[in-house]
Amino acid sequence: MKRRTIAKEIEYSGIGLHKGETIFMRLLPSNTGKIIFRRVDLEKGKNEIVLDIDNTFDLTRGTNLKNGFGAMVFTIEHFLSALAMVNITDLIVELNGNELPICDGSAKVFLELFENAGTRDLEEEVEEIIIKEPLYLSLGDKHIVALPSEEYKLTYSIRFEHSFLKSQTAEFILDYETYRKEIAPARTFGFDYEIEYLRKNNLALGGTLENAIVVQKDGVMNPGGLRFEDEFVRHKMLDIIGDFKILNRPIKAHIIAIKAGHALDIEFAKKLREI
């Protein structure tokens, strides 16, 4: 596959999920072979954070990056998910804060930004990750398996001990149109009993029913309900697609994930990197 960047600059602003501050984001075409996050609010020379698996940290509630000077960028997985499906490999992401805008809690807005700007192929190619024999990783009851496949396919299962949200499974072949219609609009979610803890720890300060699904014991708090009956598992699929973009290479495999999360995703990506 050819390396790819955006055809023109993109500007967007929105609320950051955890700090609740307005984030101004500017995307610039690039030809470096890398995705680079540039913190314009920090000192030049120390403010660039390269999308690299060795720069990940604190994967408890999202996928986050930092550089050797202490510059950080949080909650990048939804943005990366959209990047993965438009096959953008070269980009500079300027931010005036330490997180990406949460938008509506999905990847839909980011995908639309890329669609409106267009993309441009570069001369150099990027090597695919092709699974030729089964690869797996487990941590307790969480599992990820990669099987040989002629396409990028994803099967995902979730299970919660909850009165409303129990088990969901979904499977899709990950072509662009399927992702745009079936996965990109799926929103992030949390449980009502988590809200007090998060706020006390200065997390999710920008979270509202406009950018997250809040699950309660007998349904969801969001007035508009769900976009899909299985929106929860579809969002987990969105997340793992974004997490694997940390390698900045296209994947040809059938990925099967059971109760995986950001930490396991990144550990599995380390195994994919070795192929």
XYZ file of N, CA and C in Angstrom:
825
model
N 0.832 -1.190 0.000
C 0.000 0.000 0.000
C 0.869 1.243 0.000
N 0.483 2.240 -0.766
C 1.187 3.516 -0.775
C 0.973 4.244 0.554
N 2.010 4.925 1.006
C 1.806 5.835 2.132
C 0.842 6.932 1.710
N 0.173 7.525 2.688
C -0.879 8.489 2.351
C -0.944 9.594 3.389
N -1.280 10.816 2.934
C -1.506 11.947 3.827
C -2.799 12.637 3.414
N -3.141 13.713 4.089
C -4.349 14.455 3.716
C -4.026 15.419 2.577
N -5.047 15.762 1.795
C -4.836 16.623 0.623
C -4.721 18.095 0.998
N -5.304 18.492 2.129
C -5.228 19.882 2.569
C -5.375 19.950 4.077
N -5.038 21.103 4.634
C -5.114 21.275 6.086
C -6.552 21.136 6.595
N -6.655 20.679 7.838
C -7.958 20.534 8.497
C -7.884 21.239 9.842
N -8.904 22.013 10.167
C -9.004 22.619 11.494
C -10.311 22.192 12.152
N -10.229 21.904 13.449
C -11.428 21.477 14.182
C -11.217 21.806 15.654
N -12.269 22.145 16.342
C -12.182 22.367 17.783
C -13.340 21.665 18.474
N -13.069 21.189 19.669
C -14.101 20.504 20.430
C -13.636 20.278 21.856
N -14.528 19.798 22.671
C -14.249 19.584 24.093
C -13.407 18.318 24.281
N -12.420 18.392 25.166
C -11.668 17.209 25.561
C -12.433 16.451 26.633
N -12.425 15.127 26.554
C -13.233 14.313 27.460
C -12.854 14.501 28.925
N -11.572 14.434 29.237
C -11.195 14.373 30.650
C -11.038 15.737 31.310
N -10.417 16.682 30.641
C -10.260 18.005 31.249
C -11.471 18.897 31.028
N -12.253 18.615 30.005
C -13.430 19.429 29.719
C -13.097 20.783 29.118
N -11.871 20.922 28.597
C -11.453 22.183 27.985
C -11.599 22.110 26.468
N -11.729 23.283 25.830
C -11.814 23.322 24.375
C -10.438 23.067 23.770
N -10.385 22.092 22.878
C -9.147 21.721 22.199
C -9.213 22.191 20.751
N -8.206 22.942 20.332
C -8.098 23.345 18.930
C -7.115 22.391 18.244
N -7.582 21.783 17.189
C -6.793 20.782 16.481
C -6.578 21.233 15.038
N -5.338 21.142 14.585
C -4.999 21.488 13.206
C -4.210 20.327 12.616
N -4.697 19.773 11.510
C -4.051 18.636 10.865
C -3.333 19.126 9.616
N -2.062 18.738 9.485
C -1.229 19.212 8.392
C -0.744 18.042 7.549
N -0.784 18.189 6.218
C -0.190 17.159 5.359
C 1.284 16.974 5.705
N 1.785 15.766 5.519
C 3.166 15.463 5.892
C 3.744 14.422 4.952
N 5.054 14.308 4.976
C 5.738 13.293 4.170
C 6.927 12.752 4.954
N 6.677 12.441 6.228
C 7.743 11.976 7.123
C 7.704 10.470 7.355
N 6.624 9.829 6.912
C 6.440 8.415 7.213
C 5.920 8.168 8.615
N 5.498 9.250 9.290
C 5.064 9.130 10.686
C 3.781 9.927 10.941
N 3.094 9.555 12.015
C 2.037 10.378 12.595
C 2.668 11.088 13.789
N 2.652 12.415 13.764
C 3.294 13.192 14.826
C 2.269 14.112 15.483
N 2.165 14.013 16.808
C 1.321 14.922 17.586
C 2.211 16.054 18.089
N 1.835 17.284 17.776
C 2.638 18.450 18.139
C 1.850 19.324 19.111
N 2.314 19.433 20.347
C 1.670 20.252 21.367
C 2.124 21.703 21.199
N 1.280 22.537 20.592
C 1.674 23.927 20.320
C 1.680 24.778 21.585
N 1.152 24.236 22.693
C 1.153 24.952 23.968
C 2.425 24.681 24.769
N 3.323 23.871 24.228
C 4.558 23.532 24.933
C 5.774 24.040 24.171
N 6.923 23.995 24.836
C 8.175 24.499 24.264
C 8.563 23.749 22.993
N 8.914 24.502 21.960
C 9.361 23.890 20.711
C 10.613 23.059 20.945
N 10.716 21.981 20.194
C 11.842 21.080 20.356
C 11.584 19.971 21.349
N 10.582 20.175 22.225
C 10.234 19.161 23.214
C 8.753 18.788 23.143
N 8.068 19.287 22.101
C 6.607 19.206 22.087
C 6.045 18.237 21.066
N 6.916 17.447 20.404
C 6.429 16.507 19.400
C 6.436 15.078 19.957
N 5.326 14.380 19.744
C 5.154 13.021 20.249
C 4.824 12.134 19.054
N 5.704 11.206 18.766
C 5.530 10.332 17.596
C 4.611 9.168 17.951
N 3.720 8.840 17.017
C 2.881 7.657 17.186
C 3.780 6.429 17.092
N 4.077 5.857 18.246
C 4.985 4.718 18.325
C 4.566 3.894 19.539
N 4.556 2.602 19.378
C 4.086 1.745 20.470
C 4.943 1.893 21.723
N 6.222 2.252 21.540
C 7.107 2.440 22.693
C 6.817 3.731 23.451
N 5.970 4.591 22.885
C 5.604 5.845 23.551
C 4.272 5.753 24.300
N 3.641 4.580 24.303
C 2.360 4.437 24.994
C 2.569 4.346 26.504
N 1.558 4.790 27.256
C 1.607 4.676 28.717
C 0.197 4.776 29.270
N -0.012 4.318 30.488
C -1.285 4.458 31.215
C -2.476 4.108 30.325
N -2.660 2.811 30.102
C -3.691 2.337 29.179
C -4.967 1.901 29.895
N -5.198 2.427 31.073
C -6.350 2.008 31.872
C -7.670 2.425 31.255
N -7.752 3.695 30.802
C -9.024 4.203 30.301
C -8.928 4.777 28.885
N -7.825 4.555 28.239
C -7.658 5.068 26.884
C -6.250 4.791 26.414
N -5.968 5.191 25.176
C -4.633 5.023 24.630
C -3.942 6.377 24.619
N -2.799 6.437 25.289
C -2.108 7.692 25.531
C -0.645 7.577 25.130
N -0.058 8.715 24.737
C 1.342 8.751 24.318
C 2.100 9.813 25.097
N 3.420 9.607 25.228
C 4.280 10.645 25.801
C 5.654 10.546 25.154
N 6.401 11.645 25.210
C 7.772 11.627 24.705
C 8.759 11.703 25.866
N 10.031 11.750 25.548
C 11.058 11.745 26.585
C 11.166 13.034 27.373
N 10.470 14.083 26.932
C 10.503 15.375 27.627
C 9.272 15.584 28.517
N 8.392 14.592 28.570
C 7.211 14.694 29.412
C 5.976 15.237 28.714
N 6.053 15.533 27.417
C 4.864 15.965 26.668
C 3.960 14.758 26.462
N 2.664 14.957 26.653
C 1.711 13.852 26.587
C 0.519 14.212 25.712
N -0.121 13.179 25.180
C -1.396 13.345 24.498
C -2.262 12.139 24.866
N -3.500 12.452 25.284
C -4.389 11.435 25.833
C -5.571 11.148 24.898
N -6.101 9.937 25.056
C -7.376 9.532 24.446
C -7.348 9.698 22.924
N -6.407 9.005 22.291
C -6.215 9.157 20.847
C -6.870 8.049 20.034
N -7.488 7.049 20.704
C -7.905 5.843 19.999
C -9.010 6.060 18.961
N -9.955 6.977 19.206
C -11.027 7.210 18.231
C -10.466 7.873 16.975
N -9.568 8.805 17.174
C -8.899 9.475 16.065
C -8.080 8.476 15.254
N -7.326 7.631 15.954
C -6.515 6.630 15.266
C -7.377 5.637 14.497
N -8.532 5.325 15.034
C -9.431 4.388 14.357
C -9.832 4.918 12.990
N -10.210 6.192 12.942
C -10.554 6.805 11.654
C -9.343 6.862 10.739
N -8.185 7.203 11.281
C -6.950 7.238 10.489
C -6.671 5.884 9.847
N -6.887 4.825 10.627
C -6.603 3.479 10.128
C -7.458 3.136 8.923
N -8.705 3.559 8.939
C -9.627 3.146 7.884
C -9.568 4.024 6.648
N -8.904 5.173 6.737
C -8.633 5.964 5.519
C -7.173 5.783 5.084
N -6.467 4.907 5.802
C -5.088 4.525 5.456
C -4.117 5.705 5.429
N -4.315 6.654 6.340
C -3.375 7.772 6.445
C -2.180 7.345 7.290
N -0.987 7.502 6.732
C 0.243 7.085 7.411
C 1.151 8.258 7.775
N 0.936 9.399 7.130
C 1.797 10.568 7.318
C 0.927 11.766 7.699
N 1.166 12.344 8.871
C 0.301 13.437 9.326
C 0.950 14.144 10.507
N 0.725 15.455 10.587
C 1.084 16.230 11.775
C -0.209 16.709 12.421
N -0.346 16.444 13.700
C -1.550 16.792 14.455
C -1.174 17.847 15.488
N -1.525 19.096 15.231
C -1.237 20.159 16.187
C -2.390 20.297 17.168
N -2.037 20.388 18.451
C -3.034 20.495 19.523
C -2.596 21.556 20.523
N -3.565 22.270 21.094
C -3.226 23.252 22.121
C -3.483 22.718 23.524
N -3.656 21.410 23.631
C -3.892 20.780 24.927
C -3.416 19.342 24.885
N -3.695 18.597 25.964
C -3.105 17.266 26.069
C -4.041 16.122 25.692
N -5.164 16.429 25.017
C -6.040 15.350 24.563
C -6.722 15.727 23.263
N -7.282 14.731 22.605
C -8.022 14.956 21.372
C -9.454 15.363 21.714
N -10.113 16.135 20.860
C -11.541 16.400 21.089
C -12.307 15.085 21.120
N -13.291 14.993 22.002
C -14.067 13.761 22.122
C -15.171 13.703 21.057
N -15.482 14.859 20.439
C -16.539 14.927 19.400
C -17.845 14.366 19.976
N -18.457 13.392 19.292
C -19.699 12.812 19.819
C -19.443 11.477 20.500
N -18.159 11.181 20.792
C -17.824 9.927 21.459
C -17.545 8.789 20.503
N -17.604 9.067 19.205
C -17.346 8.039 18.202
C -16.204 8.499 17.295
N -16.037 7.811 16.150
C -15.037 8.229 15.162
C -15.686 8.922 13.974
N -16.985 9.118 14.030
C -17.739 9.641 12.894
C -17.259 11.021 12.449
N -17.066 11.933 13.377
C -16.642 13.300 13.042
C -15.260 13.292 12.401
N -14.327 12.531 12.974
C -12.977 12.464 12.401
C -13.026 11.917 10.974
N -13.831 10.901 10.771
C -13.940 10.313 9.434
C -14.475 11.338 8.445
N -15.455 12.112 8.866
C -16.028 13.144 7.992
C -15.009 14.228 7.666
N -14.171 14.579 8.641
C -13.122 15.569 8.386
C -12.172 15.079 7.295
N -11.793 13.825 7.363
C -10.900 13.264 6.351
C -11.584 13.172 4.992
N -12.846 12.823 4.996
C -13.597 12.738 3.738
C -13.669 14.103 3.065
N -13.921 15.136 3.850
C -14.058 16.489 3.299
C -12.725 17.031 2.786
N -11.631 16.696 3.470
C -10.317 17.198 3.069
C -9.741 16.415 1.900
N -10.072 15.141 1.824
C -9.482 14.287 0.804
C -8.104 13.795 1.220
N -7.591 12.830 0.491
C -6.277 12.271 0.797
C -5.393 12.289 -0.453
N -4.107 12.116 -0.235
C -3.143 12.131 -1.336
C -2.120 11.023 -1.103
N -1.953 10.161 -2.094
C -0.973 9.087 -1.986
C 0.441 9.631 -2.191
N 1.384 9.045 -1.465
C 2.788 9.403 -1.571
C 3.531 8.319 -2.360
N 4.765 8.578 -2.676
C 5.509 7.657 -3.535
C 5.887 6.356 -2.821
N 6.323 6.478 -1.580
C 6.807 5.307 -0.863
C 5.668 4.388 -0.460
N 6.009 3.124 -0.225
C 5.008 2.153 0.190
C 5.202 1.791 1.655
N 4.134 1.258 2.251
C 4.203 0.776 3.626
C 3.876 -0.713 3.602
N 4.631 -1.469 4.351
C 4.488 -2.927 4.323
C 3.302 -3.380 5.174
N 2.483 -4.257 4.627
C 1.362 -4.826 5.369
C 1.852 -5.779 6.452
N 1.055 -5.899 7.504
C 1.247 -6.966 8.482
C 0.344 -8.110 8.043
N 0.940 -9.205 7.613
C 0.170 -10.345 7.108
C 0.351 -11.521 8.058
N -0.756 -11.987 8.624
C -0.723 -13.123 9.541
C -0.676 -14.415 8.726
N 0.359 -15.212 8.945
C 0.511 -16.470 8.206
C 0.266 -17.697 9.071
N 0.308 -17.505 10.383
C -0.027 -18.585 11.308
C -0.653 -17.970 12.553
N -1.475 -18.733 13.274
C -2.205 -18.164 14.411
C -1.294 -17.506 15.445
N -1.789 -16.398 15.966
C -1.077 -15.633 16.985
C -2.096 -15.320 18.071
N -1.718 -15.482 19.335
C -2.714 -15.243 20.383
C -2.061 -14.680 21.641
N -2.904 -14.047 22.450
C -2.470 -13.490 23.727
C -3.654 -13.479 24.676
N -3.431 -13.929 25.901
C -4.493 -13.964 26.905
C -4.008 -13.333 28.197
N -4.929 -12.705 28.893
C -4.673 -12.162 30.220
C -5.943 -12.387 31.035
N -5.932 -13.425 31.861
C -7.143 -13.783 32.598
C -8.230 -14.205 31.631
N -9.383 -13.529 31.708
C -10.501 -13.869 30.819
C -10.541 -12.972 29.576
N -9.446 -12.266 29.306
C -9.352 -11.400 28.123
C -8.452 -12.080 27.090
N -8.874 -12.081 25.837
C -8.138 -12.813 24.814
C -8.155 -12.052 23.483
N -7.051 -12.173 22.741
C -7.000 -11.723 21.347
C -6.290 -12.792 20.534
N -6.878 -13.136 19.389
C -6.308 -14.113 18.477
C -6.252 -13.485 17.090
N -5.184 -13.753 16.354
C -5.095 -13.345 14.952
C -4.919 -14.592 14.103
N -5.768 -14.750 13.092
C -5.729 -15.905 12.204
C -5.443 -15.446 10.785
N -4.844 -16.304 9.966
C -4.629 -15.944 8.559
C -5.949 -15.637 7.864
N -5.934 -14.625 7.012
C -7.137 -14.219 6.291
C -6.716 -13.423 5.064
N -7.546 -13.467 4.041
C -7.273 -12.693 2.832
C -7.744 -11.249 2.966
N -8.389 -10.924 4.078
C -8.911 -9.578 4.294
C -8.748 -9.213 5.763
N -9.058 -7.973 6.084
C -9.034 -7.525 7.476
C -10.427 -7.762 8.037
N -10.520 -8.708 8.946
C -11.811 -9.115 9.512
C -11.702 -9.047 11.029
N -12.794 -8.659 11.678
C -12.783 -8.500 13.131
C -14.022 -9.125 13.748
N -13.795 -9.985 14.711
C -14.866 -10.572 15.526
C -14.611 -10.157 16.966
N -15.617 -9.640 17.637
C -15.422 -9.124 18.993
C -16.582 -9.554 19.884
N -16.254 -9.990 21.105
C -17.272 -10.346 22.102
C -16.991 -9.604 23.402
N -18.046 -9.072 24.005
C -17.924 -8.435 25.320
C -18.870 -9.125 26.299
N -18.557 -9.043 27.562
C -19.444 -9.571 28.602
C -19.266 -8.737 29.858
N -20.387 -8.303 30.429
C -20.378 -7.553 31.683
C -21.350 -8.213 32.660
N -21.006 -8.157 33.932
C -21.926 -8.621 34.974
C -22.823 -7.447 35.339
N -23.811 -7.170 34.489
C -24.653 -5.991 34.648
C -26.090 -6.350 34.304
N -27.020 -5.697 34.959
C -28.442 -6.036 34.758
C -28.941 -5.700 33.363
N -28.356 -4.685 32.710
C -28.795 -4.298 31.364
C -27.809 -4.741 30.288
N -26.533 -4.422 30.487
C -25.518 -4.752 29.494
C -24.814 -6.045 29.900
N -25.097 -7.102 29.165
C -24.522 -8.411 29.489
C -23.518 -8.824 28.417
N -23.969 -9.544 27.394
C -23.068 -10.044 26.363
C -23.476 -9.528 24.990
N -22.480 -9.199 24.173
C -22.717 -8.831 22.780
C -21.546 -9.344 21.948
N -21.858 -9.774 20.722
C -20.831 -10.217 19.776
C -21.152 -9.630 18.407
N -20.121 -9.198 17.702
C -20.307 -8.663 16.348
C -19.116 -9.082 15.490
N -19.360 -9.134 14.191
C -18.295 -9.509 13.252
C -18.463 -8.729 11.963
N -17.370 -8.150 11.475
C -17.402 -7.388 10.224
C -16.099 -7.597 9.462
N -16.204 -7.584 8.141
C -15.034 -7.428 7.289
C -14.767 -5.929 7.223
N -13.542 -5.517 7.502
C -13.239 -4.104 7.710
C -12.845 -3.381 6.421
N -13.786 -3.247 5.528
C -13.577 -2.348 4.402
C -14.111 -0.966 4.787
N -13.782 0.034 3.995
C -14.084 1.410 4.371
C -15.579 1.658 4.543
N -16.395 1.220 3.601
C -17.837 1.499 3.659
C -18.486 0.820 4.856
N -18.073 -0.405 5.132
C -18.625 -1.101 6.296
C -18.264 -0.365 7.572
N -17.010 0.056 7.674
C -16.579 0.810 8.857
C -17.369 2.104 8.994
N -17.517 2.827 7.910
C -18.216 4.126 7.957
C -19.654 3.978 8.429
N -20.322 2.933 7.992
C -21.745 2.763 8.316
C -21.984 2.016 9.627
N -21.145 1.039 9.891
C -21.455 0.106 10.973
C -20.630 0.282 12.245
N -19.466 0.917 12.157
C -18.581 0.995 13.320
C -18.273 2.430 13.733
N -17.931 3.286 12.774
C -17.533 4.660 13.101
C -18.544 5.417 13.968
N -19.876 5.246 13.778
C -20.827 6.008 14.601
C -21.013 5.488 16.027
N -20.425 4.337 16.363
C -20.640 3.747 17.687
C -19.896 4.538 18.762
N -20.619 4.938 19.803
C -20.075 5.864 20.811
C -19.472 5.153 22.022
N -18.552 5.838 22.656
C -17.978 5.349 23.893
C -19.046 5.277 24.972
N -18.812 4.465 25.978
C -19.844 4.284 27.010
C -19.210 4.088 28.375
N -20.016 4.347 29.389
C -19.614 4.138 30.768
C -20.846 3.841 31.604
N -20.633 3.517 32.852
C -21.736 3.148 33.745
C -22.035 4.267 34.735
N -23.290 4.402 35.088
C -23.695 5.515 35.955
C -22.953 5.519 37.289
N -22.632 4.329 37.810
C -21.964 4.264 39.108
C -20.498 4.710 39.051
N -19.943 4.873 37.824
C -18.559 5.312 37.678
C -18.414 6.828 37.724
N -19.504 7.542 37.483
C -19.424 8.988 37.261
C -18.817 9.721 38.458
N -19.280 9.403 39.667
C -18.788 10.105 40.855
C -17.288 9.882 41.031
N -16.833 8.638 40.847
C -15.405 8.333 40.982
C -14.573 9.110 39.966
N -15.038 9.130 38.719
C -14.297 9.817 37.665
C -14.170 11.308 37.954
N -15.265 11.922 38.346
C -15.256 13.367 38.614
C -14.346 13.698 39.805
N -14.377 12.854 40.823
C -13.528 13.084 41.993
C -12.045 12.998 41.632
N -11.738 12.237 40.583
C -10.352 12.069 40.157
C -10.020 12.928 38.938
N -10.844 13.981 38.741
C -10.636 14.938 37.640
C -10.591 14.261 36.271
N -11.434 13.262 36.108
C -11.577 12.565 34.837
C -12.990 12.751 34.313
N -13.145 12.645 32.982
C -14.448 12.760 32.321
C -15.154 14.084 32.646
N -14.379 15.150 32.890
C -14.976 16.448 33.199
C -15.710 17.023 31.990
N -15.339 16.551 30.781
C -16.029 17.008 29.578
C -17.080 16.028 29.095
N -17.297 14.974 29.856
C -18.257 13.955 29.456
C -19.697 14.396 29.654
N -20.512 14.236 28.629
C -21.946 14.536 28.703
C -22.701 13.467 27.925
N -24.005 13.543 27.958
C -24.818 12.611 27.173
C -24.736 12.915 25.681
N -24.057 14.024 25.336
C -23.834 14.349 23.926
C -22.597 13.638 23.368
N -21.738 13.126 24.245
C -20.519 12.493 23.743
C -20.209 11.147 24.395
N -21.162 10.583 25.093
C -20.966 9.261 25.692
C -22.323 8.637 26.018
N -22.368 7.326 25.970
C -23.541 6.595 26.435
C -23.335 6.300 27.915
N -24.330 6.602 28.723
C -24.261 6.269 30.142
C -25.270 5.151 30.420
N -24.743 4.030 30.894
C -25.552 2.840 31.138
C -26.031 2.838 32.584
N -27.346 2.649 32.760
C -27.893 2.481 34.103
C -28.500 1.085 34.217
N -29.086 0.767 35.347
C -29.449 -0.629 35.613
C -30.490 -1.202 34.652
N -31.322 -0.329 34.056
C -32.387 -0.842 33.197
C -32.369 -0.247 31.786
N -31.245 0.355 31.403
C -31.180 0.951 30.063
C -30.081 2.000 29.989
N -30.246 2.960 29.092
C -29.263 4.040 28.970
C -29.919 5.371 29.313
N -29.125 6.299 29.813
C -29.639 7.597 30.213
C -29.882 8.524 29.015
N -29.229 8.247 27.894
C -29.290 9.129 26.729
C -30.707 9.213 26.175
N -31.251 10.422 26.038
C -32.632 10.585 25.553
C -32.873 9.967 24.178
N -31.865 10.009 23.332
C -32.039 9.455 21.984
C -31.820 7.963 21.892
N -31.470 7.324 23.002
C -31.231 5.888 22.984
C -29.949 5.522 22.264
N -29.915 4.326 21.726
C -28.725 3.792 21.070
C -28.794 3.965 19.554
N -27.644 4.059 18.925
C -27.570 4.124 17.460
C -27.668 2.735 16.846
N -27.197 1.725 17.595
C -27.296 0.327 17.206
C -27.679 -0.460 18.456
N -28.399 -1.538 18.274
C -28.751 -2.365 19.423
C -27.495 -2.888 20.121
N -26.460 -3.168 19.325
C -25.191 -3.665 19.872
C -24.104 -2.599 19.783
N -24.464 -1.361 20.062
C -23.515 -0.257 19.928
C -22.285 -0.436 20.823
N -22.456 -1.114 21.946
C -21.361 -1.262 22.903
C -20.211 -2.085 22.314
N -20.529 -3.233 21.735
C -19.470 -4.057 21.153
C -18.902 -3.397 19.903
N -19.735 -2.672 19.158
C -19.230 -1.974 17.973
C -18.213 -0.902 18.372
N -18.445 -0.248 19.513
C -17.458 0.747 19.945
C -16.147 0.075 20.353
N -16.239 -1.084 20.977
C -15.018 -1.810 21.322
C -14.242 -2.189 20.061
N -14.964 -2.489 18.989
C -14.305 -2.765 17.710
C -13.605 -1.501 17.202
N -14.285 -0.376 17.309
C -13.701 0.915 16.926
C -12.395 1.146 17.688
N -12.411 0.838 18.976
C -11.233 1.051 19.818
C -10.053 0.182 19.395
N -10.297 -1.090 19.161
C -9.177 -1.983 18.854
C -8.581 -1.662 17.485
N -9.423 -1.220 16.551
C -8.916 -0.770 15.253
C -7.971 0.415 15.460
N -8.375 1.342 16.321
C -7.532 2.496 16.630
C -6.261 2.100 17.352
N -6.362 1.175 18.298
C -5.179 0.761 19.043
C -4.148 0.084 18.144
N -4.599 -0.717 17.190
C -3.658 -1.386 16.287
C -3.033 -0.399 15.296
N -3.651 0.764 15.119
C -3.055 1.797 14.259
C -1.755 2.325 14.861
N -1.493 1.996 16.106
C -0.249 2.402 16.755
C 0.960 1.917 15.954
N 0.772 0.855 15.158
C 1.850 0.309 14.332
C 1.973 1.036 12.999
N 0.948 1.801 12.643
C 0.929 2.602 11.415
C 1.189 1.749 10.166
N 0.663 0.526 10.182
C 0.767 -0.377 9.034
C -0.577 -1.065 8.816
N -0.979 -1.303 7.569
C -2.228 -2.025 7.320
C -2.099 -3.483 7.753
N -3.219 -4.097 8.116
C -3.232 -5.462 8.644
C -4.085 -6.352 7.752
N -3.587 -7.542 7.485
C -4.372 -8.552 6.787
C -4.459 -9.769 7.715
N -5.599 -9.900 8.386
C -5.777 -10.960 9.376
C -7.233 -11.012 9.803
N -7.612 -12.116 10.408
C -8.897 -12.203 11.099
C -8.590 -12.078 12.588
N -8.952 -10.947 13.161
C -8.730 -10.685 14.583
C -9.971 -11.102 15.363
N -9.769 -11.905 16.387
C -10.859 -12.307 17.289
C -10.508 -11.802 18.683
N -11.357 -10.966 19.236
C -11.096 -10.376 20.548
C -12.238 -10.695 21.502
N -11.899 -11.089 22.704
C -12.888 -11.391 23.736
C -12.543 -10.579 24.973
N -13.411 -9.633 25.297
C -13.245 -8.790 26.497
C -11.912 -8.055 26.515
N -11.338 -7.805 25.356
C -10.052 -7.107 25.311
C -10.249 -5.631 25.667
N -9.165 -4.964 25.951
C -9.204 -3.531 26.247
C -7.906 -2.914 25.781
N -7.711 -1.636 26.069
C -6.549 -0.923 25.539
C -5.219 -1.583 25.925
N -5.084 -2.006 27.167
C -3.815 -2.582 27.617
C -3.492 -3.864 26.851
N -4.483 -4.747 26.700
C -4.252 -5.996 25.975
C -4.052 -5.725 24.487
N -4.807 -4.767 23.952
C -4.642 -4.388 22.537
C -3.189 -4.016 22.239
N -2.614 -3.182 23.097
C -1.258 -2.698 22.854
C -0.236 -3.821 23.042
N -0.468 -4.692 24.011
C 0.437 -5.833 24.180
C 0.389 -6.743 22.963
N -0.806 -6.922 22.408
C -0.931 -7.754 21.213
C -0.279 -7.063 20.015
N -0.416 -5.747 19.943
C 0.222 -5.009 18.868
C 1.740 -5.189 18.892
N 2.303 -5.346 20.092
C 3.748 -5.602 20.196
C 4.119 -6.929 19.536
N 3.213 -7.908 19.635
C 3.454 -9.192 18.976
C 3.302 -9.036 17.460
N 2.328 -8.231 17.041
C 2.158 -7.989 15.606
C 3.377 -7.275 15.018
N 3.973 -6.394 15.800
C 5.142 -5.633 15.343
C 6.294 -6.554 14.968
N 6.366 -7.706 15.607
C 7.485 -8.636 15.393
C 7.366 -9.416 14.080
N 6.178 -9.355 13.450
C 5.962 -10.131 12.212
C 6.691 -9.475 11.035
